[in-house]
Coordinates of C-alpha atoms and ligand atoms in Angstrom, one line a residue:
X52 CA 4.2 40.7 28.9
X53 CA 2.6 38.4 26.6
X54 CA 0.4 40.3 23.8
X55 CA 0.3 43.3 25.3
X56 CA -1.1 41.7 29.4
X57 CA 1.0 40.6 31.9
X58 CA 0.9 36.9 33.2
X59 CA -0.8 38.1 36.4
X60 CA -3.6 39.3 33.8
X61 CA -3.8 36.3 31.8
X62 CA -4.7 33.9 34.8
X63 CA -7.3 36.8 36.2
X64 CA -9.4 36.1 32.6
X65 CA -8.2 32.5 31.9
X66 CA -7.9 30.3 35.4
X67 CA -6.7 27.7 33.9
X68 CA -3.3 29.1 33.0
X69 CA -2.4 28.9 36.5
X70 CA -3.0 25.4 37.0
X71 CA -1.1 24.6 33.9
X72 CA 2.2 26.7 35.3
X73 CA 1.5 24.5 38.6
X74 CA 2.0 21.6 36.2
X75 CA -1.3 20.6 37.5
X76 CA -3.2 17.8 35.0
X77 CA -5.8 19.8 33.7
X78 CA -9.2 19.1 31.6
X79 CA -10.4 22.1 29.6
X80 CA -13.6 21.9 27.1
X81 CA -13.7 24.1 24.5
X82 CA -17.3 25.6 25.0
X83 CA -16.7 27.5 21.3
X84 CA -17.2 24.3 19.8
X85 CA -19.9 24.0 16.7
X86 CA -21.5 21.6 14.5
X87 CA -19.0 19.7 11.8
X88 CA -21.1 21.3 8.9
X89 CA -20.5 25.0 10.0
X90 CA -16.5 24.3 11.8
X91 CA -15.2 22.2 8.4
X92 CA -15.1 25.4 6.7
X93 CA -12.2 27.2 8.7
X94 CA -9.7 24.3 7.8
X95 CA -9.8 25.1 4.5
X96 CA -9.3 22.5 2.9
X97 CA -11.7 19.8 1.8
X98 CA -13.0 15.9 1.8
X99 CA -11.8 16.4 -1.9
X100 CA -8.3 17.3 -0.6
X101 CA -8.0 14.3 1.8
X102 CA -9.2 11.6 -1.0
X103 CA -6.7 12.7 -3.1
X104 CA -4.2 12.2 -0.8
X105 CA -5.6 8.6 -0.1
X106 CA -5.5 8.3 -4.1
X107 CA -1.7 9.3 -4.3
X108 CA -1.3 6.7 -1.6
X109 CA -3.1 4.1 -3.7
X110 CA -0.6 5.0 -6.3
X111 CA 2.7 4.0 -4.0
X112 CA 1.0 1.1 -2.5
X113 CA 2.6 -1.1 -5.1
X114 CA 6.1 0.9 -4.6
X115 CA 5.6 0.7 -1.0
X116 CA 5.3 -3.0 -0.9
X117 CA 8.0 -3.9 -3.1
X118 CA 10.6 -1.6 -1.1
X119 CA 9.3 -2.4 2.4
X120 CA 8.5 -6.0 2.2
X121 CA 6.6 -5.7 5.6
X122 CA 3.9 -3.7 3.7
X123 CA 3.6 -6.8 1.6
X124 CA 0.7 -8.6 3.0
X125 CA -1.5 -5.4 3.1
X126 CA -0.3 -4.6 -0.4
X127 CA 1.6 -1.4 0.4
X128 CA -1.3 0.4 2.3
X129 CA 0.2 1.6 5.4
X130 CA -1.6 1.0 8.4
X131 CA -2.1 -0.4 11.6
X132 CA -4.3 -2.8 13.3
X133 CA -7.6 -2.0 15.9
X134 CA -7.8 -3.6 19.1
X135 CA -10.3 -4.1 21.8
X136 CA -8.4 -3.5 25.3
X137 CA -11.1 -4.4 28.0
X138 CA -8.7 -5.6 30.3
X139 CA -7.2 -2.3 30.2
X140 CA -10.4 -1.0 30.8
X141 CA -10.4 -2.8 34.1
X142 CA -7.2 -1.9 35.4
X143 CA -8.0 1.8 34.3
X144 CA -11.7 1.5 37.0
X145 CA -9.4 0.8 39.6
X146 CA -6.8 3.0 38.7
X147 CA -9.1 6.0 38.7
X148 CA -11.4 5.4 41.4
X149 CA -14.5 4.7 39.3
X150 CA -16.7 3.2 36.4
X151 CA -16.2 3.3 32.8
X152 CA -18.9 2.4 30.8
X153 CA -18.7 2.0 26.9
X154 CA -16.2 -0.1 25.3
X155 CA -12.5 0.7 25.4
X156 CA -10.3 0.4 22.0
X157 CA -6.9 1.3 21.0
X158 CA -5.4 2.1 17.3
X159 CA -1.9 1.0 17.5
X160 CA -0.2 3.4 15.1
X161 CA 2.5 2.2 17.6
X162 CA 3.1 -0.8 15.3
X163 CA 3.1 1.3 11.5
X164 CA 5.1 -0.2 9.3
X165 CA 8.2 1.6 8.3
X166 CA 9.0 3.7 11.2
X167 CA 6.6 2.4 14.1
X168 CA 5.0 5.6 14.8
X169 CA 1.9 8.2 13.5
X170 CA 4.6 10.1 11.5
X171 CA 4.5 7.3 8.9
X172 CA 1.0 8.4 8.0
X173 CA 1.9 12.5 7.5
X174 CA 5.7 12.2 6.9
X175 CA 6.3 9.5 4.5
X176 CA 2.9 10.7 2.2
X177 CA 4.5 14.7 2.0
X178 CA 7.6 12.7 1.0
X179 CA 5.8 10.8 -1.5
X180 CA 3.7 13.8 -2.9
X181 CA 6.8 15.8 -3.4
X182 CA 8.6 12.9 -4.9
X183 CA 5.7 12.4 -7.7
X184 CA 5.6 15.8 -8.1
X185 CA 9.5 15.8 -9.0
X186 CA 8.8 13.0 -11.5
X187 CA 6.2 13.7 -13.3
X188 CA 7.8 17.4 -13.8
X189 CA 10.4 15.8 -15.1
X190 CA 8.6 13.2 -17.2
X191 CA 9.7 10.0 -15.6
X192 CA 7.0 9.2 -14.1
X193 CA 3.2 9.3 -15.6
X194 CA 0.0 9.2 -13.4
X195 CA -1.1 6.0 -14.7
X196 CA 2.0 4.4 -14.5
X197 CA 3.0 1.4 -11.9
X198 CA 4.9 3.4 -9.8
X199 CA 7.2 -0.2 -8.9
X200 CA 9.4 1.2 -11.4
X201 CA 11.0 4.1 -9.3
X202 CA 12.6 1.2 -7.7
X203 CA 15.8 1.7 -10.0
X204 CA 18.9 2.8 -10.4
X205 CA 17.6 5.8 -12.9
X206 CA 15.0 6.9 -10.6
X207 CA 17.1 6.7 -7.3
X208 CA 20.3 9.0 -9.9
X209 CA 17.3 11.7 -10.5
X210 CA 16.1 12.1 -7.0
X211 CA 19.6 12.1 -5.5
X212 CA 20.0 15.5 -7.3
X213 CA 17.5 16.7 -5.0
X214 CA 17.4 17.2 -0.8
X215 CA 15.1 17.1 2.0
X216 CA 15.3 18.8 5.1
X217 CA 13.0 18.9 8.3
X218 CA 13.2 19.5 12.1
X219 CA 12.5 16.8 14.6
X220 CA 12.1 14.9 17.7
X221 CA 12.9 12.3 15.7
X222 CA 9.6 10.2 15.1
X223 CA 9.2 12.5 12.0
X224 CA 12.8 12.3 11.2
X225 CA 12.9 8.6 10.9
X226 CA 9.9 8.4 9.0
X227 CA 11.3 11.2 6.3
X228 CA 14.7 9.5 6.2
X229 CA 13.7 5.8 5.7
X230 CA 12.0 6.7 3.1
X231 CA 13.6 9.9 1.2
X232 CA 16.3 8.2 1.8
X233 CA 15.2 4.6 -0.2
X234 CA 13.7 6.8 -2.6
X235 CA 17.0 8.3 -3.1
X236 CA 16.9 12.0 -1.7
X237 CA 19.4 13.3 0.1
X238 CA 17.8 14.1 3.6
X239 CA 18.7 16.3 6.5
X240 CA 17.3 15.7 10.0
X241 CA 18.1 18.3 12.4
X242 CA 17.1 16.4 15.5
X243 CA 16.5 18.1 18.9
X244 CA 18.1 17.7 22.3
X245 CA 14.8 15.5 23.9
X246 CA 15.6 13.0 20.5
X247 CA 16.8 9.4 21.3
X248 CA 20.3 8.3 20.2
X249 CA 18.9 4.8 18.7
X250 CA 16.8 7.4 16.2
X251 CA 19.7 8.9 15.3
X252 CA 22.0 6.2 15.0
X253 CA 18.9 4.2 12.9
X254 CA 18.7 7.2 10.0
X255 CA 22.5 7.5 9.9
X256 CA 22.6 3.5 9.1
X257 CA 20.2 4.8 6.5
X258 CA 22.4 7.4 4.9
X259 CA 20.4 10.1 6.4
X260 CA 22.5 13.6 7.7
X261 CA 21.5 14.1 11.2
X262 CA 22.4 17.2 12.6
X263 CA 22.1 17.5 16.3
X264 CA 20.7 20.5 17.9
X265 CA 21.5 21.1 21.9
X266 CA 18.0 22.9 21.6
X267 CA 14.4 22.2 21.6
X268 CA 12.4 21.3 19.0
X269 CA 10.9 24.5 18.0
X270 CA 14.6 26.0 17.0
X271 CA 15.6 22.4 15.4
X272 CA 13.0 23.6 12.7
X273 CA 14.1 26.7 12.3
X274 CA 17.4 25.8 11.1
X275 CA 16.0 23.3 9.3
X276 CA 14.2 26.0 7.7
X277 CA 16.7 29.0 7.4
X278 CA 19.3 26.1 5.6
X279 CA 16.5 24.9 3.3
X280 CA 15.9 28.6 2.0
X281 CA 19.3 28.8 0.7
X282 CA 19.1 26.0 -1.7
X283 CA 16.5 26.0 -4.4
X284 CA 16.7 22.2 -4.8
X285 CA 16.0 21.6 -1.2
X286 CA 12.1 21.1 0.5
X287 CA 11.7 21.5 3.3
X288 CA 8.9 19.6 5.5
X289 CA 7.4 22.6 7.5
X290 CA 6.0 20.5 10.6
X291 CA 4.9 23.0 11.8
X292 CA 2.7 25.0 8.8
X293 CA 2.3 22.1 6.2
X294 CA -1.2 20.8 4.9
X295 CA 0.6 18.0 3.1
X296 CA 1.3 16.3 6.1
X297 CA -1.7 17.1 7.1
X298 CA -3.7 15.6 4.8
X299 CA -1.5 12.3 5.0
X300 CA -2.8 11.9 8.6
X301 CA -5.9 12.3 7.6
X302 CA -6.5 9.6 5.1
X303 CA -6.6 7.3 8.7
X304 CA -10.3 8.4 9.5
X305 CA -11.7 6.4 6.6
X306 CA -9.4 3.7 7.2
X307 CA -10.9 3.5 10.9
X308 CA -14.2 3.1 9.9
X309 CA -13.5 0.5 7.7
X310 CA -12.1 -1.3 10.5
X311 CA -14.8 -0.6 12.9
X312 CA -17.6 -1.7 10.5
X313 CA -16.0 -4.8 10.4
X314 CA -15.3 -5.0 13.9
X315 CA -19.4 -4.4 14.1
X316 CA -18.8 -1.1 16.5
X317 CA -21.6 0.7 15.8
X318 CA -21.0 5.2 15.4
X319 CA -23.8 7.5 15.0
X320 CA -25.4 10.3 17.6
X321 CA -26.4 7.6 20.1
X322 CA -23.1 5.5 20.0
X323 CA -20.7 8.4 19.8
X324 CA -17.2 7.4 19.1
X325 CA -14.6 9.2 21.9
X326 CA -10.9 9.8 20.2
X327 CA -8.2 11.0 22.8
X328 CA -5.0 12.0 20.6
X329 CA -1.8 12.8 21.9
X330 CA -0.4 16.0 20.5
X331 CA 2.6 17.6 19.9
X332 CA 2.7 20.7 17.6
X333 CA -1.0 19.6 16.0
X334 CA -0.2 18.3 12.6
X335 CA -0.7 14.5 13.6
X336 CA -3.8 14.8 16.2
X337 CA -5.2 18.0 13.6
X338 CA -4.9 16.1 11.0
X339 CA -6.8 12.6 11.9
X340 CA -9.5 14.9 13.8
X341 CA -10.0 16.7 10.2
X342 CA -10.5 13.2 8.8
X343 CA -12.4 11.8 11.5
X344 CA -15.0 15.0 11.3
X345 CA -14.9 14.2 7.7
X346 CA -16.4 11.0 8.1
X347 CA -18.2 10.5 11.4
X348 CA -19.6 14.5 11.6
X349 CA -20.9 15.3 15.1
X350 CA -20.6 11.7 15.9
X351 CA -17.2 11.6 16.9
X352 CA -15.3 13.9 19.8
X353 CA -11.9 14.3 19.2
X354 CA -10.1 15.5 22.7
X355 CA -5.9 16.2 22.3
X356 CA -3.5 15.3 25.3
X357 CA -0.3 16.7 26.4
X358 CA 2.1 16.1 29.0
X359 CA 2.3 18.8 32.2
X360 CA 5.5 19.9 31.1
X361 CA 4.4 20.8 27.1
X362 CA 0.8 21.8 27.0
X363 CA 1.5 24.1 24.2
X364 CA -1.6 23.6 22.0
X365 CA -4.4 24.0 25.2
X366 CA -2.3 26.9 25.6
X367 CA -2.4 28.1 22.4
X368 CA -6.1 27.6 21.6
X369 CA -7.4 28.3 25.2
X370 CA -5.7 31.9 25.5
X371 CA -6.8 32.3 21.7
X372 CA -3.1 33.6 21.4
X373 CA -2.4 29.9 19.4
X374 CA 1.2 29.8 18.0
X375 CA 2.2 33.5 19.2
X376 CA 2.6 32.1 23.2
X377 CA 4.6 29.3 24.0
X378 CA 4.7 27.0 27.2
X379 CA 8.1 28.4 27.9
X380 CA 6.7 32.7 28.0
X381 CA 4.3 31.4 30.9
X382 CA 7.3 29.6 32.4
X383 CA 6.7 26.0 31.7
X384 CA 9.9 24.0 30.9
X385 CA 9.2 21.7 28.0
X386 CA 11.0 18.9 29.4
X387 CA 9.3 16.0 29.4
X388 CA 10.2 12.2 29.0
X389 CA 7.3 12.0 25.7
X390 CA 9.6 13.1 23.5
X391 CA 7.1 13.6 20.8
X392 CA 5.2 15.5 22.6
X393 CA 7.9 17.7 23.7
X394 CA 6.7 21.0 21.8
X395 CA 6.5 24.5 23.3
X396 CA 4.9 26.4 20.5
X397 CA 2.1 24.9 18.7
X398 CA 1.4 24.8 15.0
X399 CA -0.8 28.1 14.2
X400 CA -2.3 26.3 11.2
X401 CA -3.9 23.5 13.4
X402 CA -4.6 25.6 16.0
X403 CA -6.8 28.2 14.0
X404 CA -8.3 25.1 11.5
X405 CA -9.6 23.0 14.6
X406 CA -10.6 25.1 17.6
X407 CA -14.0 24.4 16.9
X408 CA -14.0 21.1 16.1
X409 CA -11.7 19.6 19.0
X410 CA -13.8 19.1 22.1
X411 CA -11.1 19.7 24.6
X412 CA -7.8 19.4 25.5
X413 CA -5.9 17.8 29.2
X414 CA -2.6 17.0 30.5
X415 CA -0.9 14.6 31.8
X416 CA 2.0 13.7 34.1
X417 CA 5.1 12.0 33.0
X418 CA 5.2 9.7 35.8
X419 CA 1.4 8.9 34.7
X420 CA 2.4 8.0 31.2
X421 CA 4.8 5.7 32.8
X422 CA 2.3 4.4 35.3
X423 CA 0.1 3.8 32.1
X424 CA 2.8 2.2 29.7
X425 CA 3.3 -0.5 32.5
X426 CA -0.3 -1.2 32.7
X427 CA -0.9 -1.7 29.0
X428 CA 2.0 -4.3 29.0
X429 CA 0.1 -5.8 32.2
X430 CA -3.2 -5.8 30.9
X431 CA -2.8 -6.2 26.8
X432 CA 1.1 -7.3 26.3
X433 CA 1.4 -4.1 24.6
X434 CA 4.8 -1.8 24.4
X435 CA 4.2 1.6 23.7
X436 CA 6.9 4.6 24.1
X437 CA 5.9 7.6 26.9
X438 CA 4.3 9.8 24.5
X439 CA 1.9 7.1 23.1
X440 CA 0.2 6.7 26.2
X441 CA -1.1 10.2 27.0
X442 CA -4.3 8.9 25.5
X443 CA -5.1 6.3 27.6
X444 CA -6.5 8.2 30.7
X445 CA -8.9 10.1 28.1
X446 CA -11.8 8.0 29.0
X447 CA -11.4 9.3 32.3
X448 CA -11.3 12.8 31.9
X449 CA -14.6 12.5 30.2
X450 CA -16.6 10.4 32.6
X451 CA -14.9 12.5 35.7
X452 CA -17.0 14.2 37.6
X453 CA -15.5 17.4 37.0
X454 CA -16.8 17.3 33.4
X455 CA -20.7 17.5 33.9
X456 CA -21.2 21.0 32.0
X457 CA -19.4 19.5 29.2
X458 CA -21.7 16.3 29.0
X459 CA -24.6 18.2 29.2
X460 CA -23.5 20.6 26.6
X461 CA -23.6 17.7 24.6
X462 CA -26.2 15.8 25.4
X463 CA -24.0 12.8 26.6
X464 CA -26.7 11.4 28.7
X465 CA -25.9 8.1 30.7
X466 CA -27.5 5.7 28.7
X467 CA -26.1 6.9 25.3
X468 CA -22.7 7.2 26.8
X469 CA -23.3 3.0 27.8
X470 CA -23.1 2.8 24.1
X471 CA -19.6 4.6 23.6
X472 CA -16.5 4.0 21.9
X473 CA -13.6 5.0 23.5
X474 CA -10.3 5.1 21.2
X475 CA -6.7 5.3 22.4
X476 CA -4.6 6.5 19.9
X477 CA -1.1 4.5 20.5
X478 CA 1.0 6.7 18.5
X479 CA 4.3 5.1 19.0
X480 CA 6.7 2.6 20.4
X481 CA 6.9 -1.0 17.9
X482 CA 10.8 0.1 16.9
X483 CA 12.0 1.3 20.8
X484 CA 14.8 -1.1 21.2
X485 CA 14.5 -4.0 24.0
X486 CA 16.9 -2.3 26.6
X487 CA 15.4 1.1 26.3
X488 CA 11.5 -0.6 26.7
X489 CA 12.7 -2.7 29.9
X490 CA 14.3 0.9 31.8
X491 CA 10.2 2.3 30.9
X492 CA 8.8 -0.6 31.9
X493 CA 10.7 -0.7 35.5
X494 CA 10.1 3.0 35.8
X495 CA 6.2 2.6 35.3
X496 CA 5.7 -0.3 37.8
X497 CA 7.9 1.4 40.2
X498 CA 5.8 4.5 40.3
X499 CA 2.5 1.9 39.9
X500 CA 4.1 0.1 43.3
X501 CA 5.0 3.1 45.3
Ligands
PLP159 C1 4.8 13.4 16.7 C2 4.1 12.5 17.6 C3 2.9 12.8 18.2 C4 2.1 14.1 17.9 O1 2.1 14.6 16.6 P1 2.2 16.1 16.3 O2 2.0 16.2 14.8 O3 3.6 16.6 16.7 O4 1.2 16.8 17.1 C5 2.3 11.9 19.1 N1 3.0 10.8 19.4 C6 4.2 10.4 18.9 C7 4.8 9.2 19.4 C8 4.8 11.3 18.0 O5 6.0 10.9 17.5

């Protein structure tokens, strides 16, 4: 029984459930959707919220770039570069069976500095907020100060009398403990089974505690939690409630449209800008959506992809049930090789905050993530791990045939959508060592040849 109906009942009023226990991939377009100006007001927070987290960024940025020197020659702002992919494009026609139109883009969060993921937008800003908040507490640091100078001996003393815990699998956890870590916290990771050993071994050459869990993710973060209570001097990240990290995701929306001005790509209602996000308990894809709604309005259509075997938050929002089922009460496994994306219960936060602002939500097989991570090195020389890819068939879903209602709804007539933007967002993959990159590479054109 899942809130008070059997499963049997649940696929009689929701189809879709059935084809998601099939581990079929599945598109489903949230018809509750609504206007930006009415759905902004369920997040709860606000445009004021997110540009003072791009402000306390602003304040690192010199701290940033003198402890990473790879953040040097973009002065401590974090961020990655925008790349047209038309090639891609191409190979994705064929692949699928027919035309794309609009212009196909990826945002390769893949190659972040500092940890080579999206985490090191969300997780290294909470990391950073609580640090200033520590400090100026404590009256080391002031607001107007150059914050360079907690790069010393006396700053790294004070925050080592304080720890950091969170529950990962592991993108999160490298991004915490690089930099709580440099910053001089002691940090905790309690890393899930699905984590890779070259994460952990990374944050323990950091001086990072990694404690390994033979569970999934969603009990990593409990324990994470349940030992964080007991200690008054310890935070601990809540992946799966927190609007700090949150807002640190969202500060990439105005960043985006920066780049695309000056990449002269046109958004407004009859060049609408397509997003496709891979998601994993929400915070990441929740949070950029936020900020993208923030700045491009109606404009933009966020969609969120999961893999078959974790489709926890089209679960979650399409049963209206959010974080009280998981994929595992319907008898999905969570096992899936996008490790990042390997989540079972979704965050309730995001799920509430952004039902009506995320168009829709698909799946998507892991031997198609592997089929696409060998076809992006094909087509653009780019390496991206499993979970980064679930994006790429987005473009797709939305032209398929299947999706016609959802068009419609949205007045996505043919000639506007010749004017789209599509967006990959390439959420991971820069640090995956050579040997591991190789085994997904064979494994994707093996599955592309057969
Ligand atoms: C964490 C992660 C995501 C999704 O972010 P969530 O906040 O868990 O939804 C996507 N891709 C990669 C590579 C990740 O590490």
């Amino acid at each position: 029984m899942i809130a008070g109906k059997s499963i049997h009942d649940w696929q009689q009023t929701h189809p879709l459930i059935a084809d998601l226990i099939a581990l079929k991939e599945t598109a489903w377009f949230n018809p509750a959707v609504l206007p930006a100006e009415h759905a902004l007001a369920d997040v709860g927070l606000t445009e004021q919220d997110k540009d003072a987290a791009s402000a306390r960024l602003d304040r690192f940025a010199p701290y940033i770039a003198r402890v990473f020197p790879e953040t040097e020659k973009t002065k401590g702002c974090i961020e990655s570069p925008l790349k047209s992919i038309p090639k891609l494009q191409i190979l994705l026609e064929s692949r699928y069976g027919f035309e794309l139109p609009g212009s196909l883009w990826v945002k390769l969060d893949s190659h972040l500095p500092i940890s080579g993921s999206i985490k090191a937008r969300g997780g290294i800003y909470e990391v950073l907020k609580h640090a200033e908040d520590l400090a100026i507490a404590n009256k080391i640091l002031d607001l107007e100060d150059d914050y360079a100078k907690l790069d010393n001996n006396e700053a790294r003393a004070f925050f080592s009398n304080y720890r950091i815990a969170v529950g990962s699998t592991g993108n999160l956890g490298l991004s915490i403990g690089i930099v709580g870590a440099t910053l001089g916290f002691e940090v905790t990771v309690h890393m899930s089974s699905d984590a890779r050993q070259w994460k952990k071994d990374r944050l323990r050459e950091h001086g990072v505690i990694v404690v390994e869990h033979a569970s999934d993710y969603s009990a990593a973060v409990e324990e994470g939690r349940r030992q964080a209570m007991q200690d008054s001097k310890c935070h601990f990240i809540d992946d799966e409630n927190s609007k700090n990290l949150f807002l640190g995701y969202a500060v990439a929306a105005d960043r985006l449209k920066q780049q695309l001005a000056s990449a002269g790509v046109l958004v407004d209602r009859d060049h609408p800008l397509f997003v496709y996000l891979p998601c994993g308990v929400g915070g990441g894809p929740g949070g950029v959506a936020f900020g993208l709604k923030l700045a491009f309005g109606d404009s933009v259509h966020c969609v969120f992809a999961e893999p078959t075997h974790s489709p926890c938050m089209f679960l979650g929002v399409y049963s209206g049930l959010h974080d009280a089922i998981s994929v595992q009460d319907v008898g999905i496994d969570n096992v899936t090789a996008a490790d990042g994306l390997a989540v079972g219960r979704p965050s309730g936060f995001v799920g509430k905050a952004m039902q009506r602002l995320v168009d829709g939500y698909y799946t998507v097989s892991d031997d198609e993530l592997y089929a696409l991570l060998a076809l992006f090195d094909r087509a653009e020389g780019l390496r991206l791990e499993p979970s980064a890819l679930a994006g790429a068939p987005g473009i797709a879903r939305i032209l398929s045939r299947d999706q016609d209602a959802y068009r419609t709804r949205m007045q996505l007539t043919p000639s506007v959508l010749q004017s789209a933007t599509h967006l990959v967002w390439a959420t991971g993959g820069s640090m995956v060592p050579e040997t591991e990159m190789n085994a997904y590479l064979s494994r994707g054109k093996a599955i592309l040849a057969a």
